[in-house]
Coordinates of C-alpha atoms in Angstrom, one line a residue:
Chain A
N1 CA 0.0 0.0 0.0
S2 CA 2.8 2.5 0.8
A3 CA 4.5 1.6 -2.5
L4 CA 1.2 2.5 -4.3
D5 CA 0.8 5.6 -2.2
A6 CA 4.3 6.8 -3.1
A7 CA 3.8 6.0 -6.8
V8 CA 1.4 8.9 -7.6
P9 CA 2.0 12.4 -6.3
A10 CA -1.0 14.0 -4.5
G11 CA -2.2 17.4 -5.6
E12 CA 0.6 18.1 -8.1
P13 CA -0.6 19.3 -11.5
P14 CA -2.5 18.1 -13.3
A15 CA -4.2 17.6 -10.0
A16 CA -7.5 16.2 -11.3
L17 CA -5.6 13.4 -13.0
H18 CA -3.4 12.5 -10.0
D19 CA -6.3 12.7 -7.7
A20 CA -8.3 10.3 -9.9
M21 CA -5.4 7.9 -10.2
R22 CA -4.9 7.9 -6.4
Y23 CA -8.6 7.6 -5.8
A24 CA -8.8 4.4 -7.9
L25 CA -5.5 3.0 -6.8
L26 CA -5.9 3.5 -3.0
A27 CA -9.6 2.5 -2.8
G28 CA -8.7 -0.4 -0.6
G29 CA -8.4 -3.4 -2.9
K30 CA -7.4 -6.8 -1.5
R31 CA -4.0 -6.6 -3.2
V32 CA -4.2 -10.2 -4.2
R33 CA -2.1 -9.6 -7.3
P34 CA 0.8 -7.9 -5.6
A35 CA 0.8 -10.5 -2.8
L36 CA 1.0 -13.2 -5.5
C37 CA 3.9 -11.4 -7.2
L38 CA 5.9 -11.0 -4.0
A39 CA 5.2 -14.6 -2.9
A40 CA 6.2 -16.1 -6.3
C41 CA 9.4 -14.1 -6.2
V42 CA 10.3 -15.5 -2.8
V43 CA 9.4 -19.1 -3.6
S44 CA 11.6 -18.8 -6.8
G45 CA 14.7 -17.9 -4.7
G46 CA 14.4 -14.0 -4.7
R47 CA 13.7 -11.5 -2.0
E48 CA 10.5 -9.7 -1.5
A49 CA 12.0 -6.3 -2.1
W50 CA 13.1 -7.4 -5.6
A51 CA 9.5 -7.6 -6.8
M52 CA 8.1 -4.6 -5.0
A53 CA 8.0 -2.4 -8.2
P54 CA 6.4 -5.2 -10.4
A55 CA 4.0 -5.9 -7.6
A56 CA 2.9 -2.3 -7.6
A57 CA 2.7 -2.5 -11.4
V58 CA 0.3 -5.4 -11.5
E59 CA -2.0 -3.6 -9.1
M60 CA -1.9 -0.6 -11.4
V61 CA -2.9 -2.7 -14.4
H62 CA -5.7 -4.3 -12.4
T63 CA -7.0 -0.8 -11.2
M64 CA -6.8 0.5 -14.8
S65 CA -8.9 -2.4 -16.1
L66 CA -11.5 -1.7 -13.4
V67 CA -11.7 2.0 -14.1
H68 CA -12.2 1.4 -17.8
D69 CA -14.6 -1.5 -17.4
D70 CA -16.8 0.6 -15.1
L71 CA -17.2 3.4 -17.7
P72 CA -20.7 4.3 -18.8
C73 CA -20.0 3.0 -22.3
M74 CA -18.8 -0.3 -20.8
D75 CA -20.4 -2.0 -17.8
D76 CA -21.7 1.3 -16.4
D77 CA -21.0 0.6 -12.8
D78 CA -21.5 3.2 -10.1
L79 CA -20.1 1.3 -7.1
R80 CA -16.8 -0.4 -6.7
R81 CA -15.2 -1.6 -3.4
G82 CA -18.0 0.2 -1.6
K83 CA -17.2 3.6 -3.1
A84 CA -18.4 5.6 -6.1
T85 CA -16.5 4.6 -9.2
C86 CA -13.8 6.9 -10.7
H87 CA -15.9 8.3 -13.5
V88 CA -18.8 9.1 -11.1
V89 CA -16.4 11.3 -9.0
Y90 CA -14.1 12.7 -11.7
G91 CA -16.1 12.5 -14.8
E92 CA -15.7 10.3 -17.9
P93 CA -12.8 12.0 -19.6
I94 CA -10.6 12.0 -16.6
A95 CA -11.5 8.4 -15.8
V96 CA -10.4 7.3 -19.3
L97 CA -7.1 9.3 -19.0
A98 CA -6.5 8.1 -15.4
G99 CA -6.7 4.5 -16.7
D100 CA -4.3 5.3 -19.5
A101 CA -1.8 7.0 -17.1
L102 CA -2.0 4.0 -14.7
L103 CA -1.2 1.7 -17.5
A104 CA 1.8 3.7 -18.4
L105 CA 2.9 4.1 -14.8
A106 CA 2.8 0.3 -14.5
F107 CA 5.4 -0.1 -17.2
E108 CA 7.4 2.8 -15.7
H109 CA 7.6 0.8 -12.5
M110 CA 8.5 -2.4 -14.3
A111 CA 11.3 -0.6 -16.0
S112 CA 12.5 1.4 -12.9
V113 CA 16.2 0.9 -12.6
D114 CA 16.1 2.3 -9.0
S115 CA 14.4 -0.9 -8.0
Y116 CA 17.2 -3.2 -9.2
P117 CA 18.3 -5.6 -6.4
P118 CA 21.8 -4.6 -5.2
D119 CA 22.9 -8.2 -5.0
V120 CA 22.0 -9.4 -8.5
D121 CA 24.1 -8.7 -11.6
P122 CA 22.4 -5.7 -13.3
A123 CA 22.7 -7.2 -16.8
K124 CA 21.2 -10.5 -15.7
H125 CA 18.4 -8.6 -13.9
A126 CA 17.7 -6.4 -17.0
A127 CA 17.1 -9.5 -19.0
R128 CA 14.6 -10.7 -16.4
V129 CA 12.9 -7.3 -16.4
V130 CA 12.5 -7.3 -20.2
R131 CA 11.0 -10.8 -20.0
S132 CA 8.6 -9.7 -17.2
I133 CA 7.5 -6.6 -19.2
G134 CA 6.6 -8.9 -22.1
E135 CA 4.5 -11.1 -19.8
L136 CA 2.7 -8.0 -18.4
A137 CA 2.1 -6.5 -21.8
R138 CA 0.7 -9.8 -23.2
C139 CA -1.8 -10.3 -20.4
I140 CA -3.4 -6.9 -21.0
G141 CA -4.1 -6.8 -24.8
S142 CA -5.9 -8.9 -27.2
E143 CA -4.6 -12.1 -25.5
G144 CA -5.7 -10.9 -22.1
L145 CA -7.8 -8.4 -20.1
V146 CA -9.0 -6.4 -23.0
A147 CA -10.0 -9.5 -25.1
G148 CA -11.9 -10.8 -22.1
Q149 CA -13.8 -7.5 -21.8
V150 CA -14.6 -7.4 -25.5
V151 CA -16.1 -10.9 -25.4
D152 CA -17.9 -10.1 -22.1
L153 CA -19.5 -7.1 -23.7
E154 CA -20.6 -9.1 -26.8
M155 CA -22.2 -11.7 -24.5
T156 CA -23.9 -9.1 -22.3
G157 CA -26.0 -7.9 -25.2
S158 CA -27.0 -11.3 -26.3
T159 CA -30.1 -13.2 -25.2
E160 CA -28.8 -16.7 -25.7
T161 CA -27.2 -18.6 -22.8
V162 CA -23.4 -18.4 -23.0
P163 CA -21.8 -21.8 -23.4
L164 CA -19.3 -23.0 -20.7
D165 CA -16.3 -22.7 -23.0
R166 CA -17.2 -19.1 -23.8
L167 CA -17.6 -18.2 -20.1
E168 CA -14.3 -19.8 -19.4
Y169 CA -12.7 -17.7 -22.2
I170 CA -14.0 -14.6 -20.6
H171 CA -12.7 -15.5 -17.2
L172 CA -9.4 -16.8 -18.4
H173 CA -8.8 -13.5 -20.1
K174 CA -10.5 -11.0 -17.8
T175 CA -9.3 -12.4 -14.5
A176 CA -6.8 -15.3 -14.8
A177 CA -4.5 -13.6 -17.3
L178 CA -3.4 -10.9 -14.9
L179 CA -3.2 -13.3 -11.9
E180 CA -1.0 -15.5 -14.1
A181 CA 1.2 -12.6 -15.1
S182 CA 1.5 -11.5 -11.4
V183 CA 2.8 -14.9 -10.4
V184 CA 5.0 -15.5 -13.5
I185 CA 6.6 -12.0 -13.2
G186 CA 7.4 -12.7 -9.5
A187 CA 9.0 -16.0 -10.5
I188 CA 11.1 -14.5 -13.3
I189 CA 12.3 -11.6 -11.1
G190 CA 13.1 -14.0 -8.3
G191 CA 15.4 -15.9 -10.7
G192 CA 13.3 -19.1 -10.8
S193 CA 14.3 -22.0 -13.2
E194 CA 12.2 -22.5 -16.3
E195 CA 10.7 -25.6 -14.7
Q196 CA 9.7 -23.5 -11.6
I197 CA 8.3 -20.8 -13.7
E198 CA 6.1 -23.2 -15.6
R199 CA 4.9 -24.9 -12.5
L200 CA 4.0 -21.6 -11.0
R201 CA 2.2 -20.6 -14.2
K202 CA 0.0 -23.7 -13.9
Y203 CA -0.6 -22.8 -10.2
A204 CA -1.7 -19.3 -11.3
R205 CA -4.0 -20.6 -14.1
S206 CA -5.9 -22.7 -11.5
I207 CA -6.3 -20.0 -9.0
G208 CA -7.1 -17.5 -11.7
L209 CA -10.2 -19.5 -12.8
L210 CA -10.9 -20.3 -9.1
F211 CA -10.9 -16.6 -8.3
Q212 CA -13.7 -16.1 -10.8
V213 CA -15.8 -19.2 -9.9
V214 CA -15.7 -18.0 -6.3
D215 CA -16.6 -14.5 -7.4
D216 CA -19.7 -15.9 -9.2
I217 CA -20.7 -17.9 -6.2
L218 CA -20.4 -14.9 -3.9
D219 CA -22.5 -12.8 -6.2
V220 CA -25.4 -15.4 -5.7
T221 CA -24.9 -15.9 -2.0
K222 CA -23.9 -12.5 -0.5
S223 CA -25.5 -9.1 -0.1
S224 CA -24.2 -5.9 -1.7
E225 CA -23.1 -4.6 1.7
E226 CA -20.9 -7.6 2.3
L227 CA -19.4 -7.4 -1.2
G228 CA -18.9 -3.7 -1.4
K229 CA -20.4 -3.8 -4.9
T230 CA -23.9 -4.4 -6.3
A231 CA -24.7 -8.0 -5.5
G232 CA -26.9 -10.2 -7.7
K233 CA -26.0 -7.9 -10.6
D234 CA -25.0 -10.9 -12.7
L235 CA -28.4 -12.5 -12.1
A236 CA -30.3 -9.3 -12.6
S237 CA -28.6 -8.6 -15.9
D238 CA -29.1 -12.2 -16.9
K239 CA -25.4 -12.6 -17.2
T240 CA -24.1 -16.2 -17.5
T241 CA -22.2 -17.3 -14.4
Y242 CA -20.9 -20.7 -13.1
P243 CA -23.8 -21.1 -10.7
K244 CA -26.2 -20.5 -13.5
L245 CA -24.6 -22.9 -15.8
L246 CA -23.6 -25.7 -13.4
G247 CA -25.7 -25.0 -10.3
L248 CA -24.3 -23.9 -7.0
E249 CA -23.2 -27.3 -5.8
K250 CA -21.3 -28.2 -9.0
S251 CA -19.7 -24.8 -9.0
R252 CA -18.4 -25.4 -5.4
E253 CA -17.1 -28.8 -6.5
F254 CA -15.3 -27.2 -9.5
A255 CA -13.8 -24.7 -7.1
E256 CA -12.5 -27.5 -4.9
K257 CA -11.0 -29.2 -7.9
L258 CA -9.2 -26.0 -9.0
L259 CA -7.9 -25.4 -5.5
S260 CA -6.4 -28.9 -5.3
D261 CA -4.8 -28.6 -8.8
A262 CA -3.2 -25.3 -7.7
K263 CA -1.8 -26.9 -4.4
E264 CA -0.4 -29.8 -6.4
Q265 CA 1.9 -27.5 -8.3
L266 CA 3.4 -26.2 -5.1
A267 CA 4.4 -29.7 -3.8
D268 CA 8.0 -29.7 -5.1
F269 CA 8.9 -26.2 -3.7
D270 CA 10.4 -25.5 -0.3
K271 CA 7.6 -25.9 2.1
E272 CA 8.3 -22.8 4.2
K273 CA 8.8 -20.5 1.2
A274 CA 5.7 -21.9 -0.5
A275 CA 3.5 -21.2 2.5
P276 CA 2.4 -17.7 1.3
L277 CA 1.3 -19.1 -2.1
L278 CA -0.6 -21.9 -0.3
Y279 CA -2.2 -19.4 2.0
L280 CA -3.2 -17.2 -1.0
A281 CA -4.8 -20.1 -2.8
N282 CA -6.9 -21.0 0.3
Y283 CA -7.7 -17.3 0.7
I284 CA -9.0 -17.0 -2.9
A285 CA -11.1 -20.2 -2.4
Y286 CA -12.6 -19.4 1.0
R287 CA -12.8 -15.6 0.9
Q288 CA -16.2 -14.0 1.8
N289 CA -16.1 -11.0 -0.5
Chain B
N1 CA 4.0 0.1 -42.4
S2 CA 4.6 -3.6 -42.9
A3 CA 5.9 -4.0 -39.3
L4 CA 2.6 -2.4 -38.1
D5 CA 0.6 -4.5 -40.5
A6 CA 2.2 -7.7 -39.1
A7 CA 1.8 -6.5 -35.5
V8 CA -2.0 -7.1 -35.3
P9 CA -3.6 -10.2 -36.7
A10 CA -6.6 -9.6 -39.1
G11 CA -9.9 -11.2 -38.3
E12 CA -8.7 -13.4 -35.5
P13 CA -10.9 -13.4 -32.4
P14 CA -11.8 -11.1 -30.8
A15 CA -12.3 -9.8 -34.4
A16 CA -13.9 -6.5 -33.6
L17 CA -11.0 -5.6 -31.4
H18 CA -8.3 -6.5 -33.9
D19 CA -10.2 -4.9 -36.7
A20 CA -10.5 -1.6 -34.7
M21 CA -6.8 -1.8 -33.8
R22 CA -5.8 -2.3 -37.5
Y23 CA -8.3 0.4 -38.6
A24 CA -6.7 3.0 -36.4
L25 CA -3.1 1.8 -36.8
L26 CA -3.2 1.5 -40.6
A27 CA -5.2 4.6 -41.4
G28 CA -2.2 6.1 -43.3
G29 CA -0.4 8.3 -40.8
K30 CA 2.7 10.1 -41.8
R31 CA 4.9 7.8 -39.6
V32 CA 6.9 10.8 -38.4
R33 CA 7.6 9.1 -35.0
P34 CA 8.9 5.8 -36.3
A35 CA 11.0 7.6 -38.9
L36 CA 12.5 9.7 -36.1
C37 CA 13.2 6.6 -34.0
L38 CA 14.9 4.8 -36.8
A39 CA 17.0 7.8 -37.9
A40 CA 18.1 8.5 -34.3
C41 CA 19.2 4.9 -33.9
V42 CA 21.4 5.2 -37.1
V43 CA 22.9 8.5 -36.1
S44 CA 23.8 7.1 -32.7
G45 CA 25.8 4.2 -34.3
G46 CA 23.1 1.5 -34.6
R47 CA 21.4 -0.1 -37.5
E48 CA 17.9 0.7 -38.6
A49 CA 16.7 -2.9 -38.0
W50 CA 17.6 -2.6 -34.3
A51 CA 15.0 0.0 -33.8
M52 CA 12.2 -1.5 -35.9
A53 CA 10.2 -2.8 -32.9
P54 CA 10.5 0.4 -30.9
A55 CA 9.6 2.4 -34.0
A56 CA 6.4 0.4 -34.4
A57 CA 5.8 0.8 -30.6
V58 CA 5.9 4.6 -30.7
E59 CA 3.4 4.7 -33.6
M60 CA 1.1 2.4 -31.6
V61 CA 1.3 4.8 -28.6
H62 CA 0.6 7.8 -30.9
T63 CA -2.4 6.0 -32.5
M64 CA -3.7 5.0 -29.1
S65 CA -3.6 8.7 -28.0
L66 CA -5.5 9.7 -31.1
V67 CA -8.2 7.1 -30.6
H68 CA -8.8 8.1 -27.0
D69 CA -8.6 11.8 -27.7
D70 CA -11.2 11.5 -30.4
L71 CA -13.8 9.8 -28.1
P72 CA -17.2 11.5 -27.6
C73 CA -16.3 12.2 -24.0
M74 CA -13.0 13.9 -25.0
D75 CA -12.6 16.1 -28.2
D76 CA -15.5 14.3 -29.9
D77 CA -13.9 14.2 -33.4
D78 CA -15.6 12.3 -36.2
L79 CA -12.8 12.7 -38.8
R80 CA -9.1 11.8 -38.6
R81 CA -6.7 11.4 -41.4
G82 CA -9.6 11.8 -43.8
K83 CA -11.5 8.8 -42.4
A84 CA -14.2 8.3 -39.9
T85 CA -12.7 7.9 -36.4
C86 CA -12.4 4.6 -34.6
H87 CA -15.4 5.0 -32.3
V88 CA -17.6 6.2 -35.2
V89 CA -16.9 2.9 -37.0
Y90 CA -16.6 0.4 -34.1
G91 CA -18.5 2.1 -31.2
E92 CA -17.2 3.7 -28.1
P93 CA -16.5 0.6 -25.9
I94 CA -14.4 -1.0 -28.6
A95 CA -12.5 2.3 -29.3
V96 CA -11.6 2.6 -25.6
L97 CA -10.4 -1.1 -25.5
A98 CA -8.6 -0.9 -28.8
G99 CA -6.6 2.1 -27.4
D100 CA -5.8 0.1 -24.3
A101 CA -4.7 -2.9 -26.4
L102 CA -2.5 -0.7 -28.6
L103 CA -0.8 0.7 -25.5
A104 CA -0.1 -2.8 -24.2
L105 CA 1.0 -4.0 -27.7
A106 CA 3.5 -1.1 -27.8
F107 CA 5.2 -2.3 -24.6
E108 CA 5.1 -5.9 -25.9
H109 CA 7.0 -4.7 -29.0
M110 CA 9.5 -2.8 -26.9
A111 CA 10.2 -6.0 -24.8
S112 CA 10.2 -8.4 -27.8
V113 CA 13.4 -10.5 -27.5
D114 CA 13.0 -11.6 -31.1
S115 CA 14.0 -8.1 -32.2
Y116 CA 17.3 -8.2 -30.4
P117 CA 20.2 -7.3 -32.7
P118 CA 22.3 -10.4 -33.5
D119 CA 25.5 -8.4 -33.3
V120 CA 25.0 -6.8 -29.8
D121 CA 25.7 -8.5 -26.5
P122 CA 22.1 -9.4 -25.3
A123 CA 22.8 -8.4 -21.7
K124 CA 24.0 -4.9 -22.9
H125 CA 20.9 -4.7 -25.2
A126 CA 18.5 -5.7 -22.4
A127 CA 19.8 -2.8 -20.3
R128 CA 19.1 -0.4 -23.3
V129 CA 15.6 -1.9 -23.7
V130 CA 14.7 -1.4 -20.1
R131 CA 15.9 2.2 -20.3
S132 CA 13.9 2.7 -23.5
I133 CA 10.8 1.3 -21.9
G134 CA 11.2 3.8 -19.0
E135 CA 11.4 6.6 -21.6
L136 CA 8.3 5.5 -23.4
A137 CA 6.2 4.9 -20.2
R138 CA 7.2 8.4 -18.8
C139 CA 6.1 10.2 -22.0
I140 CA 2.6 8.8 -21.9
G141 CA 1.4 9.4 -18.3
S142 CA 1.1 12.3 -16.0
E143 CA 4.4 13.8 -17.4
G144 CA 3.4 13.4 -21.0
L145 CA 0.5 12.8 -23.4
V146 CA -2.2 12.2 -20.8
A147 CA -1.2 15.3 -18.8
G148 CA -1.3 17.4 -22.0
Q149 CA -4.8 16.1 -22.8
V150 CA -6.1 16.8 -19.3
V151 CA -4.9 20.4 -19.4
D152 CA -6.2 20.8 -22.9
L153 CA -9.6 19.6 -21.8
E154 CA -9.6 22.1 -18.9
M155 CA -8.7 24.9 -21.3
T156 CA -11.4 24.0 -23.9
G157 CA -14.2 24.5 -21.4
S158 CA -12.8 27.9 -20.2
T159 CA -13.8 31.2 -21.7
E160 CA -10.5 33.1 -20.8
T161 CA -7.6 33.2 -23.2
V162 CA -5.0 30.6 -22.5
P163 CA -1.6 32.2 -21.6
L164 CA 1.4 31.3 -23.8
D165 CA 3.1 29.2 -21.0
R166 CA -0.1 27.2 -20.6
L167 CA -0.3 26.6 -24.4
E168 CA 3.3 25.5 -24.4
Y169 CA 2.6 23.1 -21.5
I170 CA -0.1 21.5 -23.5
H171 CA 2.0 21.1 -26.7
L172 CA 5.1 20.0 -24.9
H173 CA 3.1 17.2 -23.3
K174 CA 0.6 16.3 -26.0
T175 CA 2.9 16.4 -28.9
A176 CA 6.6 17.0 -28.0
A177 CA 6.8 14.3 -25.3
L178 CA 6.3 11.4 -27.7
L179 CA 8.4 12.9 -30.4
E180 CA 11.2 13.3 -27.8
A181 CA 10.7 9.7 -26.6
S182 CA 10.8 8.5 -30.2
V183 CA 14.2 10.1 -30.8
V184 CA 15.7 9.2 -27.4
I185 CA 14.6 5.6 -27.6
G186 CA 16.2 5.3 -31.1
A187 CA 19.4 6.9 -29.6
I188 CA 19.5 4.5 -26.6
I189 CA 18.8 1.4 -28.8
G190 CA 21.5 2.6 -31.2
G191 CA 24.1 2.7 -28.4
G192 CA 24.6 6.4 -28.4
S193 CA 26.8 8.1 -25.7
E194 CA 25.1 10.0 -22.9
E195 CA 26.2 13.2 -24.6
Q196 CA 24.7 12.1 -28.0
I197 CA 21.5 11.1 -26.3
E198 CA 21.2 14.5 -24.6
R199 CA 21.9 16.4 -27.8
L200 CA 19.3 14.4 -29.6
R201 CA 16.8 15.0 -26.8
K202 CA 17.3 18.8 -27.3
Y203 CA 16.8 18.3 -31.1
A204 CA 13.6 16.4 -30.3
R205 CA 12.2 19.1 -28.0
S206 CA 12.7 21.8 -30.6
I207 CA 11.0 19.8 -33.4
G208 CA 8.3 18.7 -30.9
L209 CA 7.2 22.2 -30.3
L210 CA 7.8 23.0 -34.0
F211 CA 5.5 20.3 -35.0
Q212 CA 2.6 21.8 -33.0
V213 CA 3.3 25.4 -34.1
V214 CA 3.1 24.3 -37.7
D215 CA 0.0 22.3 -37.0
D216 CA -1.7 25.5 -35.6
I217 CA -0.5 27.5 -38.6
L218 CA -1.9 24.9 -41.0
D219 CA -5.2 24.8 -39.2
V220 CA -5.6 28.5 -40.0
T221 CA -4.3 28.4 -43.6
K222 CA -5.5 25.1 -45.1
S223 CA -8.8 23.5 -45.9
S224 CA -10.3 20.4 -44.4
E225 CA -9.7 18.5 -47.6
E226 CA -6.0 19.3 -47.7
L227 CA -5.6 18.4 -44.0
G228 CA -7.7 15.3 -43.9
K229 CA -9.3 16.5 -40.7
T230 CA -11.8 19.3 -39.8
A231 CA -9.9 22.5 -40.5
G232 CA -10.4 25.7 -38.6
K233 CA -11.7 23.6 -35.7
D234 CA -9.4 25.4 -33.3
L235 CA -10.7 28.7 -34.3
A236 CA -14.3 27.6 -34.4
S237 CA -14.1 26.2 -30.9
D238 CA -12.3 29.3 -29.8
K239 CA -9.3 27.2 -28.9
T240 CA -6.0 29.0 -28.2
T241 CA -3.4 28.5 -30.8
Y242 CA 0.0 30.1 -31.7
P243 CA -1.5 32.2 -34.5
K244 CA -4.2 33.5 -32.2
L245 CA -1.7 34.4 -29.4
L246 CA 1.2 35.6 -31.6
G247 CA -0.3 36.3 -34.9
L248 CA 0.6 34.4 -38.1
E249 CA 3.8 36.2 -38.9
K250 CA 5.3 35.8 -35.4
S251 CA 4.2 32.2 -35.3
R252 CA 6.2 31.6 -38.5
E253 CA 9.2 33.3 -37.1
F254 CA 9.0 31.2 -33.9
A255 CA 8.8 28.1 -36.2
E256 CA 12.0 29.2 -38.0
K257 CA 13.8 29.7 -34.6
L258 CA 12.8 26.2 -33.5
L259 CA 14.0 24.7 -36.7
S260 CA 17.4 26.4 -36.5
D261 CA 17.7 25.3 -32.8
A262 CA 17.0 21.7 -33.9
K263 CA 19.5 21.8 -36.7
E264 CA 22.2 23.2 -34.4
Q265 CA 22.0 20.1 -32.2
L266 CA 22.9 17.9 -35.3
A267 CA 26.1 19.8 -36.1
D268 CA 28.5 17.5 -34.3
F269 CA 27.1 14.2 -35.7
D270 CA 28.4 12.4 -38.8
K271 CA 26.9 14.5 -41.7
E272 CA 25.7 11.5 -43.8
K273 CA 24.2 9.7 -40.9
A274 CA 22.5 12.8 -39.6
A275 CA 20.9 13.6 -43.0
P276 CA 17.6 11.8 -42.2
L277 CA 17.1 13.8 -39.0
L278 CA 17.9 17.0 -40.8
Y279 CA 15.4 16.0 -43.5
L280 CA 12.7 15.2 -40.9
A281 CA 13.2 18.6 -39.2
N282 CA 12.7 20.3 -42.5
Y283 CA 9.8 18.1 -43.3
I284 CA 8.1 19.0 -40.0
A285 CA 8.7 22.7 -40.6
Y286 CA 7.6 22.9 -44.3
R287 CA 4.9 20.1 -44.5
Q288 CA 1.6 21.1 -46.1
N289 CA -0.7 18.9 -43.9

């Protein structure tokens, strides 16, 4: 949180832009992505501090995608994390631009030479940084977040039921892609072997889908107050969700399966160092909002 | 142009997104930024091919800024480069998302390991790439394009005349920042010395402001057909421009001064290798649209 707080100056001109960026970024998210990034760095042999700038970056990308998804021309959401959304407070133009600036700031953080670990050869680290930036860039565009949002928008207008593979496409892109990138970036920066990086990528894919299945379940079973956003919105707008397609019980079983798949990938890592990733998988599975 | 064409797959899902990205990217821009990037790489001792991916990236960032600036909630422009703007053709949500995806794709290109020069030590090149990515990221956000657009929007609503320093702030951020980054990235990738990079940065700042002064002059003196966009729009919307603040003659003198400042920075470079940058400065000064 303090890294994110330090990332955007308060009040400096253009003040409206910085205020909107800070408002969206510091609205009290759960910081799951930064936590995954830091934990993956440690389990791969690095130190937490090495991944602090990338951890801030993945949260900036996440925030940017929320700000743009909430826009009137997109999902038109007024409430996010229990507060008015960015465009409601600062207007639509500033919300679009704050999202753009957050995306740029994320890459600025990724490329920040000040954050190079003092105990790693800078040339070796630079190569890891370049690879990480490639991972982050890919998970945003037409293979990631944006692609998921495009297909989600297409589906929202349609009256037919979305088939399971389509729903999975949306979630893999809208949610899992950035969770995967968060983990993989941590693993790369931490100096993990190719085998470790691939195992952590599989872990991340499972918890990425898990994250969304649990989100869908919570939307059916919790109130708006508990969630900090409009509950039942998916049902009300007749949006396809896992509970709607599979029923609540089968959705829960699917979640259990994904959780055990994720845990399996951690088996060969140092137990103590893998503990935070195990904790985060359980947290994602059993969270209440 | 062929690098840009190859960068975004045609028709692949999500097709609407890729089509919109291609539509905006391949609408026939003058490619001034990529040309500057390639020329700066060569004058700094590199080969043109080394900077091809960054050259494509700076054009993607430029295109993204046009797509978002043209949105109904921003400048609300229907015509760009003689064609309907992206949101007019593909709708507002896709235009926002196509911009986001282009921004991500730019960084993907910057970080593309496939584009590493075969004849440069990869570790050395990686450090240059990281530095270049920092340059690109900074020129977009709250120190660059986005900041310029925010202040521009603030001014557009106001009835008072914009003072000259404010106008310069807008142009330095909206236009000059990315031109500067294009040149500096080329110089870094080309392996230029710190002194060369700084000299080219100064060159770029002069032509950056020159670009906008000439743009303002053309808006007053040319028709829409010649420009491929709505001419006289700045006057009609009572927007502050250099001709309005300084008069047409003084604006032309200012342009001449900026051109000679830019040329001065090229004096110590190899004459043959600096020829393209000299040509581009003249082109920016004397272009007719």
